[in-house]
């Protein structure tokens, strides 16, 4: 996912390598619980949204120089710094503030590595030019982008999106999140994909228009709660298909058109993988809708999470695009996303 530029009133967002799809809220007389208590019904969305998350702790993404890399061999790319001398660290700027208040040659750092918390004694250097103390590491505390929301559950207000996790662009690791927010887009632009060069979405988002939040980022997408359901009124809930109910053949996805209106686009499910446990690549799909091919060139970055519907059931969501054929890509079983 590429980083975005924040302005005072707006967030200009670019391509997110994973897309998200959220479900919409429905105010209707239909009692979903009464439809069938043994089945799960959700509202498929196909809604493109802005996504921003704050990391849990501060993620080390690189070293300032080879010299500092040799000095601080105890710090590695992918480490999550959570404390310095018993002071919690939640933002990148806090590291410099803490170091300059301590003015020590060595500091005790608590970090999380491969899921385990450990303590390290870390060398601190004083920059002769700025007279500031630093550990010589590049860090990140925030990630933002855009994607497609997959479903909304009107029973508990939850949503699921992306179909795969949000990973750090530098380390490739799944990001541990402290909190995340979802924003309403004001305009969506598409760079068409072609063979060897996948397309991408870009959009503008007003940072004050928050429609939901999330605190879960797994290998099968993000999950959270929708706060503003005004965009999702009067939408029809569909049954979530069991994986054995998905079949090869005709289906459709939900995705915004040029006017940002959600519409159906025809696809074909070419291949289905037998799976007894969750994986993000459950099927191969092909875009066959001429309008969507003309508009996007096929599957584009930012479309991950677009819901796949077959026989009036939510069967899956788009997760990946084939670089050598942007009309094709992978999808995940919807059942894995709602677990």
Coordinates of C-alpha atoms in Angstrom, one line a residue:
X1 CA 0.0 0.0 0.0
X2 CA 1.4 3.4 -0.9
X3 CA 1.5 6.1 1.7
X4 CA -0.7 9.2 1.4
X5 CA -0.2 12.9 1.8
X6 CA -2.3 14.5 4.5
X7 CA -3.5 18.1 4.1
X8 CA -5.3 20.3 6.6
X9 CA -8.8 19.6 5.4
X10 CA -8.4 16.6 3.2
X11 CA -6.5 13.3 2.9
X12 CA -5.3 12.6 -0.6
X13 CA -5.1 8.9 -0.9
X14 CA -3.5 6.7 -3.4
X15 CA -3.5 3.0 -4.2
X16 CA -3.8 0.5 -1.4
X17 CA -2.5 -2.9 -2.5
X18 CA -5.3 -4.5 -0.6
X19 CA -8.8 -3.3 -1.2
X20 CA -11.7 -3.3 1.1
X21 CA -15.3 -3.9 0.8
X22 CA -17.8 -3.0 3.4
X23 CA -21.5 -3.9 3.9
X24 CA -24.2 -1.5 4.3
X25 CA -26.8 -0.9 6.9
X26 CA -30.4 -1.7 6.0
X27 CA -33.5 -0.2 7.7
X28 CA -36.2 -2.5 6.6
X29 CA -39.0 -4.6 8.0
X30 CA -37.0 -7.7 7.2
X31 CA -36.0 -9.5 10.4
X32 CA -32.8 -11.1 9.3
X33 CA -32.5 -13.3 12.3
X34 CA -35.8 -14.8 11.5
X35 CA -34.7 -15.7 7.9
X36 CA -32.8 -18.7 9.1
X37 CA -31.1 -19.0 12.5
X38 CA -28.7 -21.5 11.1
X39 CA -27.5 -19.3 8.3
X40 CA -25.6 -16.0 8.3
X41 CA -26.9 -13.0 6.3
X42 CA -24.9 -9.9 5.6
X43 CA -25.2 -7.0 3.2
X44 CA -22.7 -7.0 0.3
X45 CA -21.2 -3.6 -0.4
X46 CA -18.5 -3.0 -3.0
X47 CA -18.0 0.5 -1.5
X48 CA -14.6 2.2 -2.0
X49 CA -13.4 3.9 1.2
X50 CA -10.4 5.6 2.6
X51 CA -8.5 3.7 5.3
X52 CA -6.1 5.0 7.9
X53 CA -4.6 3.0 10.7
X54 CA -2.3 3.8 13.6
X55 CA 0.2 1.1 14.5
X56 CA 0.4 -0.5 18.0
X57 CA 3.8 0.8 19.0
X58 CA 6.3 2.1 16.4
X59 CA 7.5 -0.2 13.6
X60 CA 11.2 -0.3 12.6
X61 CA 11.4 -0.2 8.8
X62 CA 15.1 0.5 8.3
X63 CA 18.4 1.8 9.6
X64 CA 19.7 5.3 9.2
X65 CA 23.1 4.3 8.1
X66 CA 25.4 1.2 7.9
X67 CA 27.4 2.6 10.9
X68 CA 24.3 2.8 13.1
X69 CA 23.2 -0.5 11.8
X70 CA 26.4 -2.1 13.2
X71 CA 26.1 -0.2 16.5
X72 CA 22.5 -1.3 17.1
X73 CA 22.6 -4.9 16.1
X74 CA 20.0 -5.7 18.7
X75 CA 17.4 -3.7 16.7
X76 CA 16.0 -5.3 13.5
X77 CA 13.7 -4.3 10.7
X78 CA 10.2 -5.5 11.7
X79 CA 10.7 -4.9 15.4
X80 CA 7.9 -3.0 17.1
X81 CA 9.2 -0.5 19.7
X82 CA 6.6 -0.2 22.6
X83 CA 8.6 1.4 25.4
X84 CA 11.8 3.3 26.0
X85 CA 12.9 3.4 29.7
X86 CA 9.4 2.4 30.8
X87 CA 7.8 5.2 28.8
X88 CA 5.2 4.0 26.3
X89 CA 5.9 4.8 22.6
X90 CA 2.9 5.2 20.3
X91 CA 4.2 7.8 17.8
X92 CA 7.4 8.1 15.8
X93 CA 7.9 11.7 17.1
X94 CA 7.9 10.4 20.7
X95 CA 11.1 8.5 20.2
X96 CA 13.2 11.7 19.7
X97 CA 11.4 13.5 22.5
X98 CA 12.1 10.7 25.0
X99 CA 15.8 10.3 23.9
X100 CA 16.4 14.1 24.2
X101 CA 14.8 14.2 27.6
X102 CA 17.0 11.3 28.8
X103 CA 20.3 12.4 27.3
X104 CA 21.8 8.9 27.8
X105 CA 24.4 7.0 25.8
X106 CA 22.3 3.7 26.2
X107 CA 18.6 3.3 26.8
X108 CA 16.5 0.3 27.7
X109 CA 14.0 -0.5 24.9
X110 CA 11.1 -2.9 25.1
X111 CA 10.2 -4.2 21.7
X112 CA 8.0 -6.9 20.2
X113 CA 9.7 -9.3 17.8
X114 CA 7.9 -12.3 16.2
X115 CA 5.1 -12.0 18.7
X116 CA 7.4 -12.0 21.8
X117 CA 8.2 -9.0 24.0
X118 CA 11.9 -8.6 24.8
X119 CA 14.1 -5.9 26.4
X120 CA 17.2 -4.6 24.7
X121 CA 19.9 -2.1 25.7
X122 CA 20.3 0.2 22.7
X123 CA 23.1 2.6 21.8
X124 CA 22.0 6.2 21.4
X125 CA 24.0 8.7 19.2
X126 CA 24.1 12.5 19.3
X127 CA 23.8 14.1 15.9
X128 CA 26.7 16.7 15.7
X129 CA 24.7 18.8 13.2
X130 CA 21.3 19.0 15.0
X131 CA 22.6 18.3 18.5
X132 CA 19.7 15.8 18.8
X133 CA 19.8 12.2 20.2
X134 CA 18.7 9.3 18.0
X135 CA 18.9 5.5 17.7
X136 CA 19.5 5.6 14.0
X137 CA 16.4 3.7 12.9
X138 CA 13.6 4.6 10.4
X139 CA 10.2 4.1 11.9
X140 CA 6.5 4.3 11.0
X141 CA 3.4 4.8 13.1
X142 CA 0.7 5.3 10.5
X143 CA -0.5 3.8 7.2
X144 CA -3.2 5.0 4.9
X145 CA -4.7 4.2 1.5
X146 CA -7.9 3.2 -0.2
X147 CA -9.8 -0.1 -0.7
X148 CA -13.2 -1.8 -1.2
X149 CA -15.5 -2.8 1.7
X150 CA -16.9 -6.3 1.4
X151 CA -19.9 -6.7 3.7
X152 CA -21.9 -5.2 6.6
X153 CA -23.7 -7.2 9.3
X154 CA -26.8 -5.2 10.4
X155 CA -27.3 -7.4 13.4
X156 CA -24.1 -6.3 15.2
X157 CA -23.0 -3.3 13.0
X158 CA -19.7 -5.0 12.0
X159 CA -18.0 -4.9 8.6
X160 CA -15.3 -6.9 6.8
X161 CA -13.0 -5.7 4.0
X162 CA -10.0 -6.5 1.8
X163 CA -9.9 -10.3 2.1
X164 CA -6.3 -10.0 3.0
X165 CA -4.3 -8.2 5.6
X166 CA -2.7 -4.8 5.5
X167 CA 1.1 -5.3 5.4
X168 CA 3.9 -2.8 5.7
X169 CA 5.3 -1.8 2.3
X170 CA 8.9 -2.0 3.5
X171 CA 8.9 -5.1 5.7
X172 CA 6.1 -7.0 4.1
X173 CA 4.8 -8.0 7.5
X174 CA 1.2 -7.8 8.8
X175 CA 0.8 -4.6 10.7
X176 CA -0.3 -4.7 14.3
X177 CA -2.8 -1.9 14.7
X178 CA -3.8 0.3 17.6
X179 CA -6.8 1.8 15.9
X180 CA -8.1 2.4 12.4
X181 CA -10.7 4.6 10.7
X182 CA -12.7 4.5 7.4
X183 CA -13.6 7.6 5.4
X184 CA -16.2 8.5 2.8
X185 CA -14.6 9.3 -0.6
X186 CA -15.4 12.5 -2.5
X187 CA -14.0 11.4 -5.9
X188 CA -12.5 8.2 -7.3
X189 CA -10.1 8.0 -10.2
X190 CA -8.9 5.0 -12.0
X191 CA -5.7 4.2 -13.8
X192 CA -6.5 1.4 -16.2
X193 CA -4.5 -1.8 -15.9
X194 CA -2.7 -3.6 -18.7
X195 CA -0.6 -6.7 -19.2
X196 CA 2.5 -6.3 -17.0
X197 CA 1.2 -3.2 -15.2
X198 CA -1.8 -3.5 -12.9
X199 CA -4.1 -0.5 -12.7
X200 CA -4.8 1.4 -9.5
X201 CA -7.4 3.6 -7.7
X202 CA -6.8 7.0 -6.3
X203 CA -9.3 9.2 -4.5
X204 CA -9.8 12.2 -2.2
X205 CA -11.2 11.9 1.3
X206 CA -12.2 14.5 3.8
X207 CA -10.6 13.6 7.1
X208 CA -13.6 14.7 9.1
X209 CA -16.0 12.4 7.3
X210 CA -15.5 9.1 9.3
X211 CA -18.0 6.4 8.6
X212 CA -16.4 3.6 10.7
X213 CA -13.5 2.3 12.7
X214 CA -11.6 -1.0 13.0
X215 CA -9.2 -2.7 15.3
X216 CA -8.7 -6.1 13.6
X217 CA -6.1 -6.7 10.8
X218 CA -5.6 -10.4 9.9
X219 CA -4.4 -12.3 6.9
X220 CA -8.1 -12.4 5.8
X221 CA -8.9 -8.7 6.0
X222 CA -9.9 -6.0 8.4
X223 CA -12.9 -5.9 10.6
X224 CA -14.6 -3.2 12.6
X225 CA -17.8 -1.3 13.2
X226 CA -19.8 1.1 10.9
X227 CA -20.8 4.3 12.6
X228 CA -22.4 6.2 9.7
X229 CA -24.8 3.9 7.8
X230 CA -26.4 6.7 5.6
X231 CA -24.7 5.4 2.5
X232 CA -26.0 1.9 3.0
X233 CA -29.7 2.3 3.4
X234 CA -32.3 -0.1 1.9
X235 CA -29.8 -2.7 0.7
X236 CA -30.7 -6.4 0.5
X237 CA -29.0 -8.9 2.8
X238 CA -27.7 -12.1 1.3
X239 CA -26.8 -15.4 2.7
X240 CA -23.1 -16.1 3.2
X241 CA -22.3 -19.2 1.1
X242 CA -20.6 -22.3 2.6
X243 CA -17.4 -23.0 0.7
X244 CA -18.8 -26.2 -0.8
X245 CA -21.7 -24.2 -2.3
X246 CA -19.4 -22.1 -4.5
X247 CA -19.2 -23.5 -8.1
X248 CA -17.4 -22.7 -11.3
X249 CA -19.4 -20.5 -13.7
X250 CA -21.2 -17.2 -13.8
X251 CA -21.1 -14.7 -11.0
X252 CA -20.9 -10.9 -10.5
X253 CA -19.1 -8.4 -8.3
X254 CA -20.2 -5.1 -6.8
X255 CA -18.0 -2.0 -7.5
X256 CA -18.6 1.7 -8.2
X257 CA -19.0 3.0 -11.7
X258 CA -17.7 6.2 -13.2
X259 CA -20.4 8.1 -11.3
X260 CA -19.5 6.4 -8.0
X261 CA -22.7 4.4 -8.1
X262 CA -22.5 0.7 -7.0
X263 CA -23.4 -1.6 -9.8
X264 CA -23.1 -5.3 -10.8
X265 CA -20.3 -6.4 -13.1
X266 CA -20.2 -9.9 -14.7
X267 CA -17.4 -12.3 -13.8
X268 CA -16.7 -16.0 -14.2
X269 CA -15.3 -18.2 -11.5
X270 CA -12.7 -20.3 -13.4
X271 CA -11.3 -22.4 -10.6
X272 CA -12.1 -23.3 -7.0
X273 CA -9.5 -24.6 -4.6
X274 CA -10.5 -27.2 -2.0
X275 CA -9.8 -25.7 1.5
X276 CA -10.6 -26.9 5.0
X277 CA -9.0 -23.9 6.7
X278 CA -8.9 -20.2 5.8
X279 CA -6.7 -19.1 3.0
X280 CA -6.8 -15.8 1.0
X281 CA -6.6 -17.5 -2.4
X282 CA -9.8 -19.7 -2.6
X283 CA -10.7 -19.2 -6.3
X284 CA -9.7 -17.8 -9.6
X285 CA -12.0 -15.3 -11.2
X286 CA -12.1 -13.6 -14.6
X287 CA -13.7 -10.2 -15.4
X288 CA -15.8 -10.6 -18.5
X289 CA -18.0 -7.5 -18.2
X290 CA -17.2 -5.2 -21.1
X291 CA -18.1 -2.0 -19.2
X292 CA -15.7 -2.8 -16.4
X293 CA -12.9 -3.8 -18.7
X294 CA -13.4 -0.5 -20.6
X295 CA -13.4 1.4 -17.2
X296 CA -10.6 -0.3 -15.3
X297 CA -9.0 -2.7 -17.6
X298 CA -9.9 -5.5 -15.2
X299 CA -8.9 -6.0 -11.6
X300 CA -7.0 -3.0 -10.2
X301 CA -5.2 -2.3 -7.0
X302 CA -7.7 -0.9 -4.6
X303 CA -10.4 -3.4 -5.7
X304 CA -9.5 -6.1 -3.2
X305 CA -12.5 -6.8 -1.1
X306 CA -15.0 -6.3 -3.9
X307 CA -17.8 -8.8 -3.1
X308 CA -18.4 -11.8 -5.4
X309 CA -22.0 -12.9 -5.6
X310 CA -23.4 -16.1 -7.1
X311 CA -26.9 -17.6 -6.9
X312 CA -28.0 -14.8 -4.6
X313 CA -25.3 -15.7 -2.1
X314 CA -22.2 -13.8 -1.0
X315 CA -19.5 -16.3 -2.0
X316 CA -16.3 -14.4 -1.8
X317 CA -14.2 -11.2 -2.4
X318 CA -11.5 -10.2 -4.8
X319 CA -8.0 -10.3 -3.2
X320 CA -5.3 -10.3 -5.9
X321 CA -4.7 -9.5 -9.5
X322 CA -2.6 -11.4 -12.0
X323 CA 0.1 -9.1 -13.3
X324 CA 0.3 -10.9 -16.6
X325 CA -3.5 -10.8 -17.1
X326 CA -5.3 -8.0 -15.2
X327 CA -8.7 -9.5 -16.2
X328 CA -8.0 -12.4 -13.8
X329 CA -7.2 -12.7 -10.2
X330 CA -7.8 -14.5 -6.9
X331 CA -10.7 -14.4 -4.5
X332 CA -11.2 -15.6 -1.0
X333 CA -14.3 -17.5 0.3
X334 CA -16.6 -15.2 2.1
X335 CA -17.0 -17.8 4.8
X336 CA -13.3 -17.3 5.8
X337 CA -13.8 -13.5 6.1
X338 CA -16.8 -13.6 8.4
X339 CA -15.3 -16.2 10.8

